[in-house]
Coordinates of C-alpha atoms in Angstrom, one line a residue:
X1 CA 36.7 153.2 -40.8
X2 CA 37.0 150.4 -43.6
X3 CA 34.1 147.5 -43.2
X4 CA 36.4 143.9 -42.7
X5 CA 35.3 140.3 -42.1
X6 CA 36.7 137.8 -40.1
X7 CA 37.8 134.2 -41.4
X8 CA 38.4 131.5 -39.1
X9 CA 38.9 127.4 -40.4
X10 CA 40.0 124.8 -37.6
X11 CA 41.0 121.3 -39.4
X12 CA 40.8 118.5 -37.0
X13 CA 43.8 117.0 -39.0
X14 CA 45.8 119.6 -37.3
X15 CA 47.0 118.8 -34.3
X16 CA 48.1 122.3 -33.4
X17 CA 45.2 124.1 -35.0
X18 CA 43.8 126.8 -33.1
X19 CA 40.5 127.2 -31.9
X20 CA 37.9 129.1 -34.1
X21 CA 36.9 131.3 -30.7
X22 CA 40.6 131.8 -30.2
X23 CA 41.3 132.9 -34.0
X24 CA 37.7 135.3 -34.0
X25 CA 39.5 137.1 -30.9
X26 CA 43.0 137.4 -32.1
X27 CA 41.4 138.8 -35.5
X28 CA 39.1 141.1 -33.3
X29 CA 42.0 142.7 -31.3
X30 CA 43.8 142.9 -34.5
X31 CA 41.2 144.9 -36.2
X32 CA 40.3 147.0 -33.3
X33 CA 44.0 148.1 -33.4
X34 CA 44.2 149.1 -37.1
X35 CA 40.6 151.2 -37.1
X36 CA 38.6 148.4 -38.7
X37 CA 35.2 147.8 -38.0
X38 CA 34.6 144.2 -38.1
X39 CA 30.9 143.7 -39.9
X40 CA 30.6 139.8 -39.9
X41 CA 32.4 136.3 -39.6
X42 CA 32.8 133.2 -41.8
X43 CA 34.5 130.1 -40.2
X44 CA 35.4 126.2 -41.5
X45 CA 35.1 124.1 -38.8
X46 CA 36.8 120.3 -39.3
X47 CA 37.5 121.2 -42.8
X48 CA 41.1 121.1 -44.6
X49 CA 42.4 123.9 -46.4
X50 CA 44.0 121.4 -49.3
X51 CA 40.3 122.3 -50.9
X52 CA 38.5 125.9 -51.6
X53 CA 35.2 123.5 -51.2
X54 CA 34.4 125.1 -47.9
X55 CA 30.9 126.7 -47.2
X56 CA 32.1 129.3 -44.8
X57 CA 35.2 130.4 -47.4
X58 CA 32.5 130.2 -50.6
X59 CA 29.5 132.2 -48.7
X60 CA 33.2 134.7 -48.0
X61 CA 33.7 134.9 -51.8
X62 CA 29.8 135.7 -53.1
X63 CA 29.5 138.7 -50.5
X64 CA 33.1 139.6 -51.7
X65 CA 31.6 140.1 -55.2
X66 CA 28.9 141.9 -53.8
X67 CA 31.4 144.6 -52.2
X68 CA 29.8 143.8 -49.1
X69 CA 33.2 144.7 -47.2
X70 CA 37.0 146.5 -47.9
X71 CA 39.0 143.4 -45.5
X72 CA 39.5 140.0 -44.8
X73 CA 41.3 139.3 -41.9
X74 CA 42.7 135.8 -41.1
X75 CA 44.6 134.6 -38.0
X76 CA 47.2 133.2 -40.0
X77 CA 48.4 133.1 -44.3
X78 CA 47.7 129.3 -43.5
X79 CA 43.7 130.0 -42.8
X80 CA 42.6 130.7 -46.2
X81 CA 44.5 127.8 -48.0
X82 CA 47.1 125.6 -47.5
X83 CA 47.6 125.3 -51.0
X84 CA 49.5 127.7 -52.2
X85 CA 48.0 128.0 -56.2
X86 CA 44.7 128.3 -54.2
X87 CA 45.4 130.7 -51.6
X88 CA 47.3 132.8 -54.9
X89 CA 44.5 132.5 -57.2
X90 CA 42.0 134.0 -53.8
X91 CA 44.1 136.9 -52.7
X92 CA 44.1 138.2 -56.7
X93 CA 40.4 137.3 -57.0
X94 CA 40.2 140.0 -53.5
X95 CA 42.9 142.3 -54.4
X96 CA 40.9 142.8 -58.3
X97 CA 37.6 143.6 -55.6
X98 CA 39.2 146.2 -54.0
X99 CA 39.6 143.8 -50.9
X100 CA 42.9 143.6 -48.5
X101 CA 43.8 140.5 -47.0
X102 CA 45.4 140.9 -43.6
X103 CA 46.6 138.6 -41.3
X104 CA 46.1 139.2 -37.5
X105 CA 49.9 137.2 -36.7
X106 CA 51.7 137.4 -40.3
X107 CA 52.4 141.7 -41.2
X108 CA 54.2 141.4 -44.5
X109 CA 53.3 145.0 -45.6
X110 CA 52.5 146.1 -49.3
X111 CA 55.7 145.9 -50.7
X112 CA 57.8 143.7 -53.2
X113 CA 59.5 142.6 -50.1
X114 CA 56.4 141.5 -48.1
X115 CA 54.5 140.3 -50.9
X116 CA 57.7 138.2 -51.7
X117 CA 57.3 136.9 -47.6
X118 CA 53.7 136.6 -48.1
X119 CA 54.5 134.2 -51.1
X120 CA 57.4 132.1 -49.2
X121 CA 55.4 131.5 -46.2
X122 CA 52.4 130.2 -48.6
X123 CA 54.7 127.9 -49.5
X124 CA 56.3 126.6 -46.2
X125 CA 52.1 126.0 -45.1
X126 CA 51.7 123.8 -48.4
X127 CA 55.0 122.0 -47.7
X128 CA 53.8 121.7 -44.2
X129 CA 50.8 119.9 -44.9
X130 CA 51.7 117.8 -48.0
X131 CA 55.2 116.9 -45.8
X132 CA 52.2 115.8 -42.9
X133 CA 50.2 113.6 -45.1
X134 CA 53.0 112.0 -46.2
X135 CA 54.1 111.4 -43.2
X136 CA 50.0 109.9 -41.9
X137 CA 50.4 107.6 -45.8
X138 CA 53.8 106.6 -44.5
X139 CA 52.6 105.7 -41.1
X140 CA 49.6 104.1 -42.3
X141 CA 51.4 102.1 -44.2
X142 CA 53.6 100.5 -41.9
X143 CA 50.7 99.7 -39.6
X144 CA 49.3 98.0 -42.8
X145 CA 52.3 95.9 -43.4
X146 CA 52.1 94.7 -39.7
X147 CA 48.4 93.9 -40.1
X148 CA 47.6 97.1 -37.2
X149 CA 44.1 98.8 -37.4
X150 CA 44.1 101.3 -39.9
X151 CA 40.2 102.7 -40.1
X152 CA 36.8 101.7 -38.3
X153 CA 36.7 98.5 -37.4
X154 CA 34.1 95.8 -38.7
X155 CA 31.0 94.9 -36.8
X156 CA 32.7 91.4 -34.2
X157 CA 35.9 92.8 -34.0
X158 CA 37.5 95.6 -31.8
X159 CA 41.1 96.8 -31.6
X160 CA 43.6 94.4 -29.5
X161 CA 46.5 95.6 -27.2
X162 CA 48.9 95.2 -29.6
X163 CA 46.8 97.6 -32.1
X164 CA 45.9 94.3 -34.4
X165 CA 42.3 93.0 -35.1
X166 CA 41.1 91.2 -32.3
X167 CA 37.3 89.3 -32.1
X168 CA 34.5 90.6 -29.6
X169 CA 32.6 87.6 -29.1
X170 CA 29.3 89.3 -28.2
X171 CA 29.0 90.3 -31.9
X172 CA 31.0 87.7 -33.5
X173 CA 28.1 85.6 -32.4
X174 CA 25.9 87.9 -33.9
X175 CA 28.1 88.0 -37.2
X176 CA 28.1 84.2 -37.6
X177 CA 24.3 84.1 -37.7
X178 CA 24.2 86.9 -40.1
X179 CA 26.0 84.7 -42.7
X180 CA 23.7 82.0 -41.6
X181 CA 20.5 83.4 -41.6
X182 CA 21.2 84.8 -45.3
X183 CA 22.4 81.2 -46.5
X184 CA 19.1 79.9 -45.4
X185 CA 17.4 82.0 -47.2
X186 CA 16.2 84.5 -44.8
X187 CA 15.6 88.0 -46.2
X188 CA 17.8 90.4 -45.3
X189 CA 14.9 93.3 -44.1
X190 CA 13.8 90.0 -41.9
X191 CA 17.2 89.4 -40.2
X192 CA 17.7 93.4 -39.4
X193 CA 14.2 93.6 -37.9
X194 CA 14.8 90.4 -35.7
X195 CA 18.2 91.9 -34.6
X196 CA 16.3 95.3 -34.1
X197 CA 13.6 94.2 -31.9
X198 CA 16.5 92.4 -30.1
X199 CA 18.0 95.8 -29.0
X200 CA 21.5 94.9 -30.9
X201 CA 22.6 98.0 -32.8
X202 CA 25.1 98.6 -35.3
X203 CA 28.8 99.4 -34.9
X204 CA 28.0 102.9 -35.1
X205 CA 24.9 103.0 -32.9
X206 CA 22.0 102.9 -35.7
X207 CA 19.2 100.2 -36.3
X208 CA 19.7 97.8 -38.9
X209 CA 17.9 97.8 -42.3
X210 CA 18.5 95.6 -45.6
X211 CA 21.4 97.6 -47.0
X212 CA 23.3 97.6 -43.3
X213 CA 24.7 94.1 -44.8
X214 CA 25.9 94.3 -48.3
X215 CA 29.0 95.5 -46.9
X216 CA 28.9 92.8 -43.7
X217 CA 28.7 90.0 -46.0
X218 CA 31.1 90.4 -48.6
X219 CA 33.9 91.7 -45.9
X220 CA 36.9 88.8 -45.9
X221 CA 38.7 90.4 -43.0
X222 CA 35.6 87.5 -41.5
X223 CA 37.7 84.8 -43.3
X224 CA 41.0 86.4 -41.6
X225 CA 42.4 88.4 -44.6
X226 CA 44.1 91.5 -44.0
X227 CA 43.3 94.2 -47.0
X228 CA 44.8 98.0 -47.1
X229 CA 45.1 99.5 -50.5
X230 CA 47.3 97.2 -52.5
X231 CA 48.6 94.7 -49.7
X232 CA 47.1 91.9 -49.2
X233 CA 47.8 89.4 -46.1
X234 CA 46.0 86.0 -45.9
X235 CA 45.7 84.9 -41.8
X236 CA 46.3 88.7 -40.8
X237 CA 43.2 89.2 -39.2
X238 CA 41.6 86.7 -36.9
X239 CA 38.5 84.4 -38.5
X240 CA 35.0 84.9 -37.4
X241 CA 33.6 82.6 -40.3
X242 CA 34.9 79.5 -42.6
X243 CA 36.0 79.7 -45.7
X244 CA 32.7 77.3 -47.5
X245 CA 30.5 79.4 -45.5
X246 CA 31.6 82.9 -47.3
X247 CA 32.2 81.6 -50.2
X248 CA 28.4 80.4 -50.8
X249 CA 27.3 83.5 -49.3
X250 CA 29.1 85.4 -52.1
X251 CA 28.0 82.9 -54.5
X252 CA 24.3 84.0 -53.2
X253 CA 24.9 87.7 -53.6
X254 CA 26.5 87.5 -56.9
X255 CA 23.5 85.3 -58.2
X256 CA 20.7 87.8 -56.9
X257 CA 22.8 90.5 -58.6
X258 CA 22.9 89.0 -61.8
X259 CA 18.8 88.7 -61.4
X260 CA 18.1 91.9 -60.2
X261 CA 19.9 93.5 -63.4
X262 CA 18.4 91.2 -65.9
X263 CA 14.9 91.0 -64.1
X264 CA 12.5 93.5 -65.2
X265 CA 9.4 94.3 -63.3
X266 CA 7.7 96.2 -65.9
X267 CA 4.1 96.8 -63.7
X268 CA 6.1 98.9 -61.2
X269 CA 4.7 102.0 -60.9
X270 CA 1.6 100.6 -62.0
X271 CA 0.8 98.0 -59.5
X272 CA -1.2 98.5 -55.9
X273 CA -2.4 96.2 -53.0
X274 CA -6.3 96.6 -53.3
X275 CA -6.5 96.3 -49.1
X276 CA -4.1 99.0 -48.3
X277 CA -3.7 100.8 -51.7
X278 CA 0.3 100.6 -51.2
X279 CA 2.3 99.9 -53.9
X280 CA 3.1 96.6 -54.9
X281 CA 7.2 96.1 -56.2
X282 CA 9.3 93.9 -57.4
X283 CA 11.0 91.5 -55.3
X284 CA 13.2 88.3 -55.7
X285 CA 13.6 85.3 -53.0
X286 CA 15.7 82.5 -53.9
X287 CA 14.9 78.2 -52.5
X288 CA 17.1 76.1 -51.0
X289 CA 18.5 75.1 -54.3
X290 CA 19.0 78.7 -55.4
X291 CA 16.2 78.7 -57.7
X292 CA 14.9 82.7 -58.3
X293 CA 11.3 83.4 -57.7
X294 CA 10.3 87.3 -58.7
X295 CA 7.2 88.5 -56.5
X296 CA 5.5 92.2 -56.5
X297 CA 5.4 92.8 -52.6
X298 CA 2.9 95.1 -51.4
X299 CA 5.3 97.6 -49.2
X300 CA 2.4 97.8 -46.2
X301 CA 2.7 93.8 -46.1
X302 CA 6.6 94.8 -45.7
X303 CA 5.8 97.4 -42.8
X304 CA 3.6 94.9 -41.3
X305 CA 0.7 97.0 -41.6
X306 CA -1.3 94.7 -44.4
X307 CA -1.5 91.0 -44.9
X308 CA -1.8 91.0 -48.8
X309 CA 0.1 87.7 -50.0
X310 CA 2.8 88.3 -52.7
X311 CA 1.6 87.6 -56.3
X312 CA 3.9 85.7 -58.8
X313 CA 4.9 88.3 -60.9
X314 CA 4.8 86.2 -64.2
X315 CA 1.5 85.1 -63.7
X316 CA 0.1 88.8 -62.9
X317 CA 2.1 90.2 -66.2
X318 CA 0.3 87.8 -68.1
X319 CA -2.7 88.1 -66.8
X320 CA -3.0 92.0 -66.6
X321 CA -1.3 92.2 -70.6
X322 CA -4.9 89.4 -71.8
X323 CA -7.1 91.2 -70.0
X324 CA -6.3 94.6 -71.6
X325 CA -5.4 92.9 -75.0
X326 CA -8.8 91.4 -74.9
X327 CA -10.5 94.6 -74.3
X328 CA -8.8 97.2 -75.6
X329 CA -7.7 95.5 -79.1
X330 CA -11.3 95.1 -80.6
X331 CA -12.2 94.9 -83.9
X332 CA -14.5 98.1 -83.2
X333 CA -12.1 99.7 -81.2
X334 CA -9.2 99.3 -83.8
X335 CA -11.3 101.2 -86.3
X336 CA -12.4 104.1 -83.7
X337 CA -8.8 103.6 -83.0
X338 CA -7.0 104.4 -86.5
X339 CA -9.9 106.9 -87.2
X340 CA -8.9 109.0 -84.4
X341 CA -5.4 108.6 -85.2
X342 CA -5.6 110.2 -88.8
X343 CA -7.8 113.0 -87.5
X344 CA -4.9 113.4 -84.4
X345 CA -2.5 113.6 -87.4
X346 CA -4.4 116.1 -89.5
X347 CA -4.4 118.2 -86.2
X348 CA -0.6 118.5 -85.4
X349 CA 0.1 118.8 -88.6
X350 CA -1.3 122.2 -87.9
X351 CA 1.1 122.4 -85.1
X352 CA 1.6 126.4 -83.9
X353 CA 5.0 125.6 -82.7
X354 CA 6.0 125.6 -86.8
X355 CA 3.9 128.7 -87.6
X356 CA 6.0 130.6 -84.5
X357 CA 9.4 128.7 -85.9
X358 CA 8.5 130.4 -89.7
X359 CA 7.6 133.5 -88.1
X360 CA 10.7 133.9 -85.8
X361 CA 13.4 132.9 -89.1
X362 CA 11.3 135.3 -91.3
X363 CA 12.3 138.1 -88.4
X364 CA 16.0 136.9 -88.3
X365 CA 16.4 137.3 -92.1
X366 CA 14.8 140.8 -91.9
X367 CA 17.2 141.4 -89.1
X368 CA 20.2 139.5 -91.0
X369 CA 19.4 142.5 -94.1
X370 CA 19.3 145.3 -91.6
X371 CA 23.1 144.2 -90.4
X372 CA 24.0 143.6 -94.1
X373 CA 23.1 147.1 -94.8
X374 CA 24.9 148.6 -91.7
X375 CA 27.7 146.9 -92.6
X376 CA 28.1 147.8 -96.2
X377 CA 27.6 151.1 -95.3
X378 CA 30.9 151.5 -93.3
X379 CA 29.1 150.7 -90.1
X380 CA 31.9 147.8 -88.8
X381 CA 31.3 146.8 -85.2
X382 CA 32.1 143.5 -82.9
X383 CA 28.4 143.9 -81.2
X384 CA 27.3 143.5 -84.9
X385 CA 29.1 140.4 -86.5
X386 CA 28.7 138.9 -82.9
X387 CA 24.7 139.6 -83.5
X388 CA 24.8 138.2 -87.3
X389 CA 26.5 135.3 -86.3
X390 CA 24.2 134.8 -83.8
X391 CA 20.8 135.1 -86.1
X392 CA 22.8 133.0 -88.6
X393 CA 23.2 129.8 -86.5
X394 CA 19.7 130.4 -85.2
X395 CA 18.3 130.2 -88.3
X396 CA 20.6 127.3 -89.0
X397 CA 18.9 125.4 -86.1
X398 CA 15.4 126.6 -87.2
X399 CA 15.5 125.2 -90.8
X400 CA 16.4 122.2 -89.6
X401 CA 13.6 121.8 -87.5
X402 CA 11.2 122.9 -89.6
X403 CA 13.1 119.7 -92.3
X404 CA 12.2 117.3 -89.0
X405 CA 8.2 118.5 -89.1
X406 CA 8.2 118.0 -92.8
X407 CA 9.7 114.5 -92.9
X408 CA 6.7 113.5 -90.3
X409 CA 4.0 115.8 -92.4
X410 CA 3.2 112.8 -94.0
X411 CA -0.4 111.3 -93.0
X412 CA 0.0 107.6 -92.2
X413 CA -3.8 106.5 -93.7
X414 CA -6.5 104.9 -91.8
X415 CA -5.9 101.4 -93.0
X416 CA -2.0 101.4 -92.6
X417 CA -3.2 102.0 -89.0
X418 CA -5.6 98.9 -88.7
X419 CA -2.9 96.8 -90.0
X420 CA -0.8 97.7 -87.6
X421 CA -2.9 97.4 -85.3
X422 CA -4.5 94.1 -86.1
X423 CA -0.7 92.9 -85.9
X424 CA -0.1 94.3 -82.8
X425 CA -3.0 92.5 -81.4
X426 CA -2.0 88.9 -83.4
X427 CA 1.2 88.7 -81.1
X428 CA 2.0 86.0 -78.5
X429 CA 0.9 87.3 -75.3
X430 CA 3.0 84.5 -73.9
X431 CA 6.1 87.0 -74.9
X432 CA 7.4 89.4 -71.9
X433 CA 8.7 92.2 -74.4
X434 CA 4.5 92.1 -75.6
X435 CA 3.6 92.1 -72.4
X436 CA 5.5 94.7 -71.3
X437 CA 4.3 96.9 -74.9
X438 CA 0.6 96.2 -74.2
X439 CA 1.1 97.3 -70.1
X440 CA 3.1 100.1 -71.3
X441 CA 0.6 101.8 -73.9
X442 CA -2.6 101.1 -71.8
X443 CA -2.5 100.4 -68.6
X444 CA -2.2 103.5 -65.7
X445 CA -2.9 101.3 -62.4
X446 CA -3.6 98.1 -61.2
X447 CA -5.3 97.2 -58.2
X448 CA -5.0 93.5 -57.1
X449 CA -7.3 91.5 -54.1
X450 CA -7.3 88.4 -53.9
X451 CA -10.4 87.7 -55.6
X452 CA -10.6 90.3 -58.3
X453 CA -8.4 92.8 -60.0
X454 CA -9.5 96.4 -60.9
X455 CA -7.6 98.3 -63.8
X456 CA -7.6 101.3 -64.8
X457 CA -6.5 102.3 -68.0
X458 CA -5.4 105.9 -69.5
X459 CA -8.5 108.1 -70.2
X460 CA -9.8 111.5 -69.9
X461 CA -12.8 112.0 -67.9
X462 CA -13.9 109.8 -64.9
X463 CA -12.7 107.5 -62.6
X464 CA -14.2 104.5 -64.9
X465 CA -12.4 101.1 -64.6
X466 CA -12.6 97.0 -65.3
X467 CA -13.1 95.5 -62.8
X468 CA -11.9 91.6 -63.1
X469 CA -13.1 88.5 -61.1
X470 CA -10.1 86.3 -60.8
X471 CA -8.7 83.2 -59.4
X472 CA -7.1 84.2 -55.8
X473 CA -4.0 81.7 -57.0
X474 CA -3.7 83.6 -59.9
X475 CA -2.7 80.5 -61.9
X476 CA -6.5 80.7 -64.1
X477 CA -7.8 82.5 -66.7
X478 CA -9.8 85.5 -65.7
X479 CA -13.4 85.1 -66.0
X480 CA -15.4 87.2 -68.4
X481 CA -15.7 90.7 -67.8
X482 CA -19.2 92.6 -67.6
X483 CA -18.8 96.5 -67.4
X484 CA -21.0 98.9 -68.6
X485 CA -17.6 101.1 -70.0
X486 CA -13.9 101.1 -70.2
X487 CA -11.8 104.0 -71.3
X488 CA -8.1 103.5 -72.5
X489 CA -5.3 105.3 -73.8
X490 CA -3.0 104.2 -76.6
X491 CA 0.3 105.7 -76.9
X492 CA 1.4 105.5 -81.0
X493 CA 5.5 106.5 -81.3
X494 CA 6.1 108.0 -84.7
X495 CA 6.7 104.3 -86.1
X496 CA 3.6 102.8 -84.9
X497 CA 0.7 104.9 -82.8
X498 CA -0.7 108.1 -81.8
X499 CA -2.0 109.2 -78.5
X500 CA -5.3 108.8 -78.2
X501 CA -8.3 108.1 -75.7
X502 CA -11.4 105.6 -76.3
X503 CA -14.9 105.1 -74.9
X504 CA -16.6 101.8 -75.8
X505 CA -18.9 99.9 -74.3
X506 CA -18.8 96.0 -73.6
X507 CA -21.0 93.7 -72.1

């Protein structure tokens, strides 16, 4: 007996589409009477067959290749695609495996004159369903140009009798004070966790959270306008909200997205509530007036599970980029610093990644002769000048490689270094693209109470840190470190410095 599958697909589109159990049987009966022994099934369910992107079809296709059966059998031509180029380009893909397809309610037969049947009723089922979705685009449409309810409705509105937009009061209420919670200034994770712990759910059942409004609060069906592709109706939908009201709310979301793209919080990543050890990030509120203030939030004081204050992150940027300017860029250090560098140059210089690169182009030139030799004897094969033009552009690639490590086999000296260095540490500190370089180079984490900071730079070796008495307002200067040891990292790019680590004292 030949070894067949079964393929089933229901599309919820389809008004008239069978059911996969009633397709499976059909197929069943229909392989029982033609001696095949069905060894497994693949069904679509709620999926169109306009697309071949269908798990159940794909899963088909991979055990196909694998010869894993001789049959497919489908209840109907209009199961494996509705598409005719698709359901073409499959059966040739199955018929170049070896693999039939049958159809348990469709017997064409293998001749020019069923293939020829096979082909015309391929394309009735994509007429079919392109002639359908016109016909849903038309309808559509028209409900569109009588302002009707085409898709899910907003949150404070539900469908009306005459199939227009019509206001449910019980969350029109809650709409409103959406719209005027956020003018006020309220945080957004604030007003979903009030409306939360007030049972009120959202139009599809879920709890709120900060990104259940970005959608809410730019909608302008709220301010009665009627929107469906490229019509546009002004008083087509019933108003929840005024005019002034929406537009500052949109003058509000367009502001804190203009901050939140130019605002960079460069000590994410880096910076930790001391209390909870959560990480601190970035945050923006905004005043009465509209005037931005950028925080870093510890996110267990925004669970509720910590009651670290938010920090001003200006004043923390600053303060973290002096603190490691004044300790890390020492004179002493600076000299260890460029020291090490040359030494680290000296090293890598010595790279093995070029010896292997030399050793690997001197084989492909002894392998490049060998070919050369084959060919001029008469040996003339495609293998061959596939292989030499492979070595060739391998070789091409290495040499310019091994140009790249000569151009930075130049030592940069030890008092280049401290120059650069000593400039480095001459900039304004006061400057947030310094700040951020300094941050970036040293400093690994942060930890921040309220009376003291502890950082930790890049090291090797122990957990060793600074540990700084500060101001709990965080608007002073830092009070004068005593540690018996700090370790560091620098972080040199090709222009500048050199990864290193340091271990100096300072009392």
């Amino acid at each position: 007996m030949r070894k067949g599958v079964i393929y089933a697909r229901y599309s919820s589109h389809m008004q008239r589409d069978e059911s996969i159990e009633q397709q499976i049987e059909e197929c069943t009966i229909f392989a029982r009477q033609n001696d095949i022994e069905i060894v497994g099934t693949y069904e679509d369910r709620a999926v169109s067959g306009q697309t071949d992107r269908r798990t159940g079809f794909q899963h088909m296709m991979r055990d196909a290749e694998k010869h894993s059966f001789d049959v497919v059998i489908a209840y109907k031509s209009n199961r494996i695609a509705r598409s005719m180029m698709n359901a073409l380009i499959y059966e040739d893909k199955l018929d170049k495996l070896g693999i039939s397809t049958l159809y348990a309610k469709e017997e064409f037969g293998n001749t020019a004159a069923g293939r020829f049947a096979l082909r015309t009723m391929m394309n009735v089922n994509q007429f079919y369903c392109e002639n359908l979705s016109e016909d849903i685009r038309r309808g559509m449409r028209s409900n569109a140009e009588n302002c009707k309810v085409n898709s899910a409705l907003p949150f404070g509105y539900e469908k009306g009798s005459d199939g227009r937009f019509a206001i449910r009061e019980s969350e029109a209420r809650i709409v409103r004070q959406i719209f005027s919670d956020y003018l006020h200034g309220i945080p957004l994770a604030k007003i979903a966790e009030e409306l939360n712990n007030q049972g009120i759910r959202t139009k599809r059942g879920g709890r709120w959270n900060k990104n259940s409004f970005h959608r809410l609060l730019s909608n302008e069906n709220y301010i009665g306008v009627y929107s469906y592709i490229d019509i546009r109706i002004e008083h087509g939908v019933p108003a929840i909200v005024s005019e002034d009201v929406f537009r500052a709310v949109q003058n509000r979301l367009k502001d804190k997205k203009t901050v939140s793209k130019k605002e960079d919080f460069f000590l994410t990543g880096k910076l930790f509530c001391g209390m909870c050890a959560s990480p601190m990030i970035g945050t923006t509120g905004f005043g009465k007036s509209g005037t931005a203030y950028h925080y870093y939030t510890c996110q267990g004081r925004r669970a509720h599970s910590c009651s670290k204050d938010s920090i001003p992150k200006d004043v923390i940027e600053r303060e973290v980029a002096e603190i490691t300017r004044d300790i890390v860029l020492q004179d002493e250090t600076i000299e260890w610093l460029a020291e090490s560098a040359v030494k680290y140059q000296i090293e890598a210089s010595r790279s093995d990644e070029v010896s292997e690169l030399k050793s690997e182009l001197a084989s492909n030139k002894k392998s490049i002769r060998n070919i050369m030799s084959a060919i001029e004897s008469g040996v003339i094969s495609v293998s061959l000048t596939t292989r030499l033009s492979e070595l060739e552009s391998r070789n091409d690639f290495i040499s310019k490689e091994l140009l790249k490590h000569d151009a930075h086999k130049k030592i940069v000296d030890k008092d280049r270094i401290i120059f650069a260095l000593q400039k480095f540490k001459e900039q304004d500190v006061t400057n947030k693209a310094y700040q951020k370089r300094l941050i970036s180079a040293f400093v690994k984490k942060v930890y921040v109470w309220d009376d003291h900071i502890d950082i930790h730079y890049y090291y090797t070796g122990k957990d060793d840190y600074l540990s700084i008495p500060t101001k709990s307002s965080y608007k002073g200067e830092y009070a004068p470190p005593h540690v018996t040891q700090a370790n560091t990292v620098i972080v040199l790019m090709p222009d500048c410095f050199i990864l290193h680590t340091i271990r100096k004292s300072r009392e």
